[in-house]
Short mmCIF file of C-alpha atoms in Angstrom, two decimals:
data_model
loop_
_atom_site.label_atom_id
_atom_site.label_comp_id
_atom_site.label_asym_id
_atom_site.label_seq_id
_atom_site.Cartn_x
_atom_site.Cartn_y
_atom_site.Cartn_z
CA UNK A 25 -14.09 8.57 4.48
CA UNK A 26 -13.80 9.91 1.10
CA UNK A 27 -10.82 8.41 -1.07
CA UNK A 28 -9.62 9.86 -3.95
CA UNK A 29 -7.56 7.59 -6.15
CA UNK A 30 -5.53 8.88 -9.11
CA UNK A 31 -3.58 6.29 -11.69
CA UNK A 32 -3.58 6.13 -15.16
CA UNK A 33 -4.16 2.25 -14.93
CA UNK A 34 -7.66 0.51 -14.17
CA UNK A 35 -9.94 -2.35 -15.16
CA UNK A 36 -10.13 -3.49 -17.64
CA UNK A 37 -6.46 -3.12 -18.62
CA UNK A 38 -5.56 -6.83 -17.22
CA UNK A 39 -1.89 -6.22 -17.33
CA UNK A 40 0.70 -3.92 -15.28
CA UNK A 41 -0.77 -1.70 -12.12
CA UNK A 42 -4.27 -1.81 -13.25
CA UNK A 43 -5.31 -4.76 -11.48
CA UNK A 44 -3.45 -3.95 -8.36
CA UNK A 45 -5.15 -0.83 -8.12
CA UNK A 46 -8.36 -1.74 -8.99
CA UNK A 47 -8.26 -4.56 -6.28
CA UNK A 48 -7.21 -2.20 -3.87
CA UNK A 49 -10.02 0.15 -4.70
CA UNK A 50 -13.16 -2.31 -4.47
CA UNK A 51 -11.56 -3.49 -1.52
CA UNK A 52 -12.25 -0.45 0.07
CA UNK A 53 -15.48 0.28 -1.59
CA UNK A 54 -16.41 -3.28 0.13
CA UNK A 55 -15.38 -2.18 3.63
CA UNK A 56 -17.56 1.18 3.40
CA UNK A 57 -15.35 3.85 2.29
CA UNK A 58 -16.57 5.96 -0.69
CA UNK A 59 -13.82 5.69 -3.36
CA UNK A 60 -13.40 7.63 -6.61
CA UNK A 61 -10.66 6.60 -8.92
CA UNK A 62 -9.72 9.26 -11.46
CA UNK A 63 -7.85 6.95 -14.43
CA UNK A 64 -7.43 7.10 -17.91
CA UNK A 65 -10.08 5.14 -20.65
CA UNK A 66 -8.26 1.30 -21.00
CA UNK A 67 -5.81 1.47 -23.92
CA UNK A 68 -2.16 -0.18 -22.17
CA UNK A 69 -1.25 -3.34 -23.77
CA UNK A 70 -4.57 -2.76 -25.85
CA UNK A 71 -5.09 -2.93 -29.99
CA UNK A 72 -7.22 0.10 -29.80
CA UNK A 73 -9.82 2.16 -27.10
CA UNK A 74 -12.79 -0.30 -26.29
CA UNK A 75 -15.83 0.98 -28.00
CA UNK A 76 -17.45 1.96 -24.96
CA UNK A 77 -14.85 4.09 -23.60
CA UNK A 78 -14.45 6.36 -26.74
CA UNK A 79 -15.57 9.72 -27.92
CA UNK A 80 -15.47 12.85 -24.99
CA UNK A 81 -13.08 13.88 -22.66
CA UNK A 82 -14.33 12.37 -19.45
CA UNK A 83 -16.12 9.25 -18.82
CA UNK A 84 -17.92 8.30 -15.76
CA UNK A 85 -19.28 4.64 -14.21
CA UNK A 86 -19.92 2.92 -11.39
CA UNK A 87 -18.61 -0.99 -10.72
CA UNK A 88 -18.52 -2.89 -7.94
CA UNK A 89 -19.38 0.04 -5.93
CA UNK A 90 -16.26 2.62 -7.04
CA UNK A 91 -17.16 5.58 -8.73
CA UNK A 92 -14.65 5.82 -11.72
CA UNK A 93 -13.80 9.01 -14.52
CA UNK A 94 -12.24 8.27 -16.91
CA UNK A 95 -10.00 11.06 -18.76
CA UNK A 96 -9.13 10.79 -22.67
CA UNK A 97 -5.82 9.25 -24.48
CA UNK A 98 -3.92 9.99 -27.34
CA UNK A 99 -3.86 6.79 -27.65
CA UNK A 100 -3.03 6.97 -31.37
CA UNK A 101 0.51 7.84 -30.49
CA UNK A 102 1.31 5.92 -27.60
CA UNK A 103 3.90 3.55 -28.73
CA UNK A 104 6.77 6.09 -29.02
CA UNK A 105 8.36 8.71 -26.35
CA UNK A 106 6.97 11.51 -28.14
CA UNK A 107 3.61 9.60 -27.79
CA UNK A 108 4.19 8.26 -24.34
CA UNK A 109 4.82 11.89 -23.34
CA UNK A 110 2.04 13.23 -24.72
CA UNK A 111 -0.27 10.29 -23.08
CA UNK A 112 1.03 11.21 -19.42
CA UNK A 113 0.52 14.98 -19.94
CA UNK A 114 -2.96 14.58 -21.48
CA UNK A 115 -3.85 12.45 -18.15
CA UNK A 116 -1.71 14.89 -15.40
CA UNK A 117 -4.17 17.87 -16.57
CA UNK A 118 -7.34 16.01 -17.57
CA UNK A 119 -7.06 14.50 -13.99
CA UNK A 120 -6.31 17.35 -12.19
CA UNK A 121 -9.50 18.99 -13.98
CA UNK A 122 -11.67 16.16 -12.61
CA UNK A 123 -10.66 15.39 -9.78
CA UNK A 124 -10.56 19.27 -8.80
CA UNK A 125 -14.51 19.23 -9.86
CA UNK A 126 -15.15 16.37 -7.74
CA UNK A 127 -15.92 18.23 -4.64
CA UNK A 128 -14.12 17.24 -1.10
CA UNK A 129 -12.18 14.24 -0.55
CA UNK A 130 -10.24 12.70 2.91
CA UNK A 131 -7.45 11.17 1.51
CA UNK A 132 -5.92 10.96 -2.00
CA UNK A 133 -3.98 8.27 -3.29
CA UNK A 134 -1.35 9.13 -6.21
CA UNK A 135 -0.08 5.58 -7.83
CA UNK A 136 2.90 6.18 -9.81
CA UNK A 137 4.17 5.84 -13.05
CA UNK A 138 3.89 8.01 -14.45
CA UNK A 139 5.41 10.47 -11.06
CA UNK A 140 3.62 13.80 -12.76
CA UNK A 141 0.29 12.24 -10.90
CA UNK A 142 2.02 13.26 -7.53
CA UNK A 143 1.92 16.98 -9.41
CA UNK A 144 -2.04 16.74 -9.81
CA UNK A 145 -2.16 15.24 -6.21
CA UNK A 146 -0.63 18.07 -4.95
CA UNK A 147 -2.77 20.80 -6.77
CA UNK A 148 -5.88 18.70 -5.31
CA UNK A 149 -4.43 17.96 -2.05
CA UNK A 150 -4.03 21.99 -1.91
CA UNK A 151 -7.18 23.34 -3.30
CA UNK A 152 -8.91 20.50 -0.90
CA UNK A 153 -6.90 20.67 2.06
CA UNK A 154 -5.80 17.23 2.50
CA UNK A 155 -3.17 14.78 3.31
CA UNK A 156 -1.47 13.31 0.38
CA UNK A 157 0.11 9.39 -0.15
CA UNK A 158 2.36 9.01 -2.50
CA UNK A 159 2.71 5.66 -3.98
CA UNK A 160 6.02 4.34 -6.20
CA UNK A 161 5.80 1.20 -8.26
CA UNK A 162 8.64 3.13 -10.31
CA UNK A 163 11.26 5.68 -9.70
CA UNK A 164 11.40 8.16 -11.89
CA UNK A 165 12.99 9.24 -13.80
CA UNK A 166 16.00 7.22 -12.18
CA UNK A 167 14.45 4.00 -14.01
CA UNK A 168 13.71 5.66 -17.23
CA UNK A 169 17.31 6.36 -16.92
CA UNK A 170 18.38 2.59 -16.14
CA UNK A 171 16.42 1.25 -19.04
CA UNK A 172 18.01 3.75 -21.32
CA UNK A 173 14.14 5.41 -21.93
CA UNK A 174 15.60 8.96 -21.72
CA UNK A 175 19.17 11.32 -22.43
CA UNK A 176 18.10 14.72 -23.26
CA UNK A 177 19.29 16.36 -20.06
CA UNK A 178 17.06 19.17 -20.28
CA UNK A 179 14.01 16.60 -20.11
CA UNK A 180 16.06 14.76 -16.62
CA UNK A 181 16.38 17.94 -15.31
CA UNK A 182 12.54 18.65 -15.14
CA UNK A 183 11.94 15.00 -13.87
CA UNK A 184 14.32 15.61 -11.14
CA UNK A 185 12.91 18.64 -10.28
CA UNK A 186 9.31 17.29 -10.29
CA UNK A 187 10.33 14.93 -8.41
CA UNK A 188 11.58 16.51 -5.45
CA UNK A 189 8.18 18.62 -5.58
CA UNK A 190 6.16 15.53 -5.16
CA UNK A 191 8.79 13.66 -2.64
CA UNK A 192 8.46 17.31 -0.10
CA UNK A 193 4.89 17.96 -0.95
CA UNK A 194 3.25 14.75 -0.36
CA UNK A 195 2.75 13.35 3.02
CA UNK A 196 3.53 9.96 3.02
CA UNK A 197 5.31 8.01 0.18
CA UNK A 198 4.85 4.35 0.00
CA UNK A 199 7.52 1.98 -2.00
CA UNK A 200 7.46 -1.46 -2.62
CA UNK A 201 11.14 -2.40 -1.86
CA UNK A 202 13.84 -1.41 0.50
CA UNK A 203 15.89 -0.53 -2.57
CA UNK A 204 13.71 1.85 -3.63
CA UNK A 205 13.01 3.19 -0.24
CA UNK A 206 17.01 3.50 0.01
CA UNK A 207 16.72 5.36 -3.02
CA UNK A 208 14.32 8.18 -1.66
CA UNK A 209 16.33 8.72 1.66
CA UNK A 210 19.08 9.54 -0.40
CA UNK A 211 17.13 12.48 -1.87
CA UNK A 212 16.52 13.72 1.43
CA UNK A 213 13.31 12.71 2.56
CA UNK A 214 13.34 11.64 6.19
CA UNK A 215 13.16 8.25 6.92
CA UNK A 216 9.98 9.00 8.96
CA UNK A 217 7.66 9.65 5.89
CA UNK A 218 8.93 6.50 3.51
CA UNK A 219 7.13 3.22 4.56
CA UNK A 220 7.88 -0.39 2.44
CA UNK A 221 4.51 -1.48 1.32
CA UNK A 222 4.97 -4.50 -1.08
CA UNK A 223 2.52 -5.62 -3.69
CA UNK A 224 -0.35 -8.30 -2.28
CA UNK A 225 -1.60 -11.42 -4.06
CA UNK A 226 -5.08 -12.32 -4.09
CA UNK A 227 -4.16 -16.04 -2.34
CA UNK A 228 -8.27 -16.88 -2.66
CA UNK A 229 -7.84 -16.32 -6.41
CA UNK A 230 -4.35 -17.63 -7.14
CA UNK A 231 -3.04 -21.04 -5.73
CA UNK A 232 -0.79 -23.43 -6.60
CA UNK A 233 -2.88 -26.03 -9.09
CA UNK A 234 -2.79 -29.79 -8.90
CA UNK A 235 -3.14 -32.80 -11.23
CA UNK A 236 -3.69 -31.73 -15.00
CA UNK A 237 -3.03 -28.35 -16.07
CA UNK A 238 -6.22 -27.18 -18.80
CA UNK A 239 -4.12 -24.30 -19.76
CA UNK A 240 -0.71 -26.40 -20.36
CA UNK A 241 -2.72 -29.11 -22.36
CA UNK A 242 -4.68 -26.50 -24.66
CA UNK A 243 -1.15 -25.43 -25.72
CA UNK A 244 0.39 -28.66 -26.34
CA UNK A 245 2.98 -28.26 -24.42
CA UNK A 246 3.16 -32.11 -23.53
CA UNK A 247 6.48 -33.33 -21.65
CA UNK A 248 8.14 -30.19 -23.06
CA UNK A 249 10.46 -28.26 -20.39
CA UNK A 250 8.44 -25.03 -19.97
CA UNK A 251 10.27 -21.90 -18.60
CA UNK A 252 7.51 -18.70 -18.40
CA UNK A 253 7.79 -15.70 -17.75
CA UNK A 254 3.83 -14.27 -17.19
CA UNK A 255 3.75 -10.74 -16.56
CA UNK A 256 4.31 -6.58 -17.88
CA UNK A 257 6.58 -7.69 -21.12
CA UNK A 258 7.81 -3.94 -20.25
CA UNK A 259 11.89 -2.70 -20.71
CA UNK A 260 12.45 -2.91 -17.23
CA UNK A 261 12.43 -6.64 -17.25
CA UNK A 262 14.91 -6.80 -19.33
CA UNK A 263 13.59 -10.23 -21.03
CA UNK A 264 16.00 -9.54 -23.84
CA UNK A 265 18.32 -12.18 -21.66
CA UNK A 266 15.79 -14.71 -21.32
CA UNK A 267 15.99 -14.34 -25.70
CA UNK A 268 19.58 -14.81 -25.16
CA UNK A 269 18.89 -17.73 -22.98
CA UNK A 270 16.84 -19.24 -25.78
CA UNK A 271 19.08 -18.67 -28.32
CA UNK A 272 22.02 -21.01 -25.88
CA UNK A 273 19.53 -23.56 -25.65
CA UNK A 274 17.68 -23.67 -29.13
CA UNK A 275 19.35 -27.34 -29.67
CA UNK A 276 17.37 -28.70 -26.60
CA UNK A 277 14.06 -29.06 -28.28
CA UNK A 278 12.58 -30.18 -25.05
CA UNK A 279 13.22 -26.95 -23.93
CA UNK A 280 10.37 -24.22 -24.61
CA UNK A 281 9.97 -20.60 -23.49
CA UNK A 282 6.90 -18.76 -23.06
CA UNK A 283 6.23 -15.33 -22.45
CA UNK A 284 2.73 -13.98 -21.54
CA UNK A 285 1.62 -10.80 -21.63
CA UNK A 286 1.30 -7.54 -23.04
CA UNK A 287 4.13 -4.49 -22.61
CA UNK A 288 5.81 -1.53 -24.23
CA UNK A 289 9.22 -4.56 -24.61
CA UNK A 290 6.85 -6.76 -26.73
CA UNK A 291 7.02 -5.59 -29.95
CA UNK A 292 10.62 -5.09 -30.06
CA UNK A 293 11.19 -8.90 -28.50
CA UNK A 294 8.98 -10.19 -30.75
CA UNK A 295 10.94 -8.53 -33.71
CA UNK A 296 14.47 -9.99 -32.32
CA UNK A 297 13.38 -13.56 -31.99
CA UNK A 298 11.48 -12.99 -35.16
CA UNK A 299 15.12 -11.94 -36.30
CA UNK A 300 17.21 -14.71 -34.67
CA UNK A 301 14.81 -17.86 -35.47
CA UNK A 302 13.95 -18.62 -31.65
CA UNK A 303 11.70 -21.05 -32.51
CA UNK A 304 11.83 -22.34 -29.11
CA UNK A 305 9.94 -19.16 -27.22
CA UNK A 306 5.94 -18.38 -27.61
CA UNK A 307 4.42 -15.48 -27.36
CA UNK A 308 0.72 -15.01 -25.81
CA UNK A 309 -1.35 -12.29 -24.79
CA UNK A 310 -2.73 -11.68 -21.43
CA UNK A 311 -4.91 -14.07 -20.17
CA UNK A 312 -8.33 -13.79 -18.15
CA UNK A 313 -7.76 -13.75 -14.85
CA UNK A 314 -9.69 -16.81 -13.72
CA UNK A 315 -7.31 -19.01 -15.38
CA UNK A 316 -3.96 -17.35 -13.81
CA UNK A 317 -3.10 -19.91 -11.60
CA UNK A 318 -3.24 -22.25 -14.40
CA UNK A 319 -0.98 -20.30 -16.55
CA UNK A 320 0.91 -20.06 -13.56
CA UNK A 321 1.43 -23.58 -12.93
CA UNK A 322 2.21 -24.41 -16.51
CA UNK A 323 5.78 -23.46 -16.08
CA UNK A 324 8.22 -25.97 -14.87
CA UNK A 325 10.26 -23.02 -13.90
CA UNK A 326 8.77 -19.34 -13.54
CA UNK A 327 11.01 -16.15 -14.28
CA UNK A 328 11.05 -12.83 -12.28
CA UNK A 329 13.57 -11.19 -13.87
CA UNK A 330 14.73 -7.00 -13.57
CA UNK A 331 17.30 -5.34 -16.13
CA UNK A 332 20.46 -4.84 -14.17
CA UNK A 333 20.27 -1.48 -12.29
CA UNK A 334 16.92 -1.71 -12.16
CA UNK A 335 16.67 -3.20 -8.61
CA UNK A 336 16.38 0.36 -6.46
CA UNK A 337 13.75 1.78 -9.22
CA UNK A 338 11.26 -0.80 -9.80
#
């Protein structure tokens, strides 16, 4: 069977849907399906476009027996809406180009955010004459709403209406949470097409980790009280109240918060405890994943936390 993938995040990019996908991708490749993931060259959560991944319009590799295009990013732009709307629109076409060129496929896989790659699923699905899944780690633009991302009306509007396109035009959507499968019935898709699919974990790769801790020791963190958060350091986290947290507790110096990770949130959390003298919370960057259940196990309490609202949508 022929699977056609399309998400704007793959490996490299080590933080947000990227590795899920990709994980889900060579494990098909592994049991003998041909997969072909359509994604955009790394740049989430990155400085700049790896060397290797710059210059044309489409890229193309092979690893770990996926075939993999890559389409081009303004990445230049990227950090604000204007830039973050230019990104996804660059990808919906440049995707939809590709993956029209790419011959016949089975099955194809839309991963969303951002939802306009149920819109190139559907012009692919069309022209190739097969089923479509759609796939919702967000709900848009019902998050982008909660977070406070979007107001111009004219701009909900559209993402409502795209919405609905991709909710009655796709065969199957797949959520992650009941919440967020409530939240499609109540659109009006039948119950019959909206499955609860929740995120894996790789339990081979990540497992709890005994005696010393390499990753704890390297930062000194000695009998300190860690509290982490490791994760997408994106809005819908809302890890401004684990700041606030900080701030209550900044005369407990046993007490330390860190945050790892990369996200559209960091910069701006980075500036407020800049701004408020939380000397008690660290920022890191993304780690490699072969020391995750270290950085894991480092905390002395771990932090999932969602923005208030944000519990049907994400």
């Amino acid at each position: 069977m022929r699977v056609l993938i399309l998400h704007m995040r793959y490996w490299p990019e080590a933080t947000g849907t990227g590795p899920l996908v990709t994980e889900l991708a060579e494990d098909l490749a592994a049991a003998g399906e041909d997969v072909v993931v359509v994604t955009s060259v790394p740049h989430y959560g990155l400085p700049e476009i790896p060397a290797e991944f710059r210059g044309g319009l489409i890229h193309r590799a092979l690893k770990s027996g996926v075939t993999v295009y890559r389409t081009l990013a303004p990445v230049a732009h990227v950090g604000s809406a204007l830039g973050r709307g230019l990104d996804y629109a660059a990808y919906t076409v440049l995707a939809s180009l590709a993956a029209i060129s790419l011959g016949p496929v089975d099955i194809i896989l839309c991963v969303a955010p951002p939802v306009t790659v149920g819109f190139s699923g559907w012009v692919v699905g069309f022209l190739r004459k097969c089923p479509t899944v759609f796939n919702a780690q967000d709900i848009w633009p019902d998050g982008l709403i909660s977070m406070g991302r979007i107001h111009n009306q004219v701009l909900i509007a559209v993402l409502r209406r795209l919405e609905q396109l991709v909710y009655r035009t796709s065969n199957r959507i797949t959520v992650v949470s009941e919440g967020m499968r409530k939240n499609v019935l109540s659109k009006g898709v039948a119950a019959g097409r909206v499955q609860v699919i929740p995120n894996w974990v790789d339990t081979e790769r990540i497992h709890p980790v005994e005696g010393p801790n390499p990753f704890r020791n390297e930062l000194a963190l000695g009998e300190s009280f860690v509290v982490l958060f490791a994760g997408n350091v994106g809005y819908a986290a809302g890890l401004e109240s684990v700041l606030a947290a900080a701030g209550l507790l900044r005369g407990e110096p046993r007490i330390c918060f860190l945050i790892v990770g990369e996200g559209s949130a960091k910069a701006d959390l980075l500036r407020a405890a800049e701004r408020e003298g939380l000397t008690n919370v660290r920022f890191l960057p993304t780690q490699p994943s072969g020391i995750l259940s270290n950085v894991l196990g480092a905390g002395d309490v771990g932090l999932v936390p969602l923005r208030e609202g944000m519990g049907a949508v994400s």
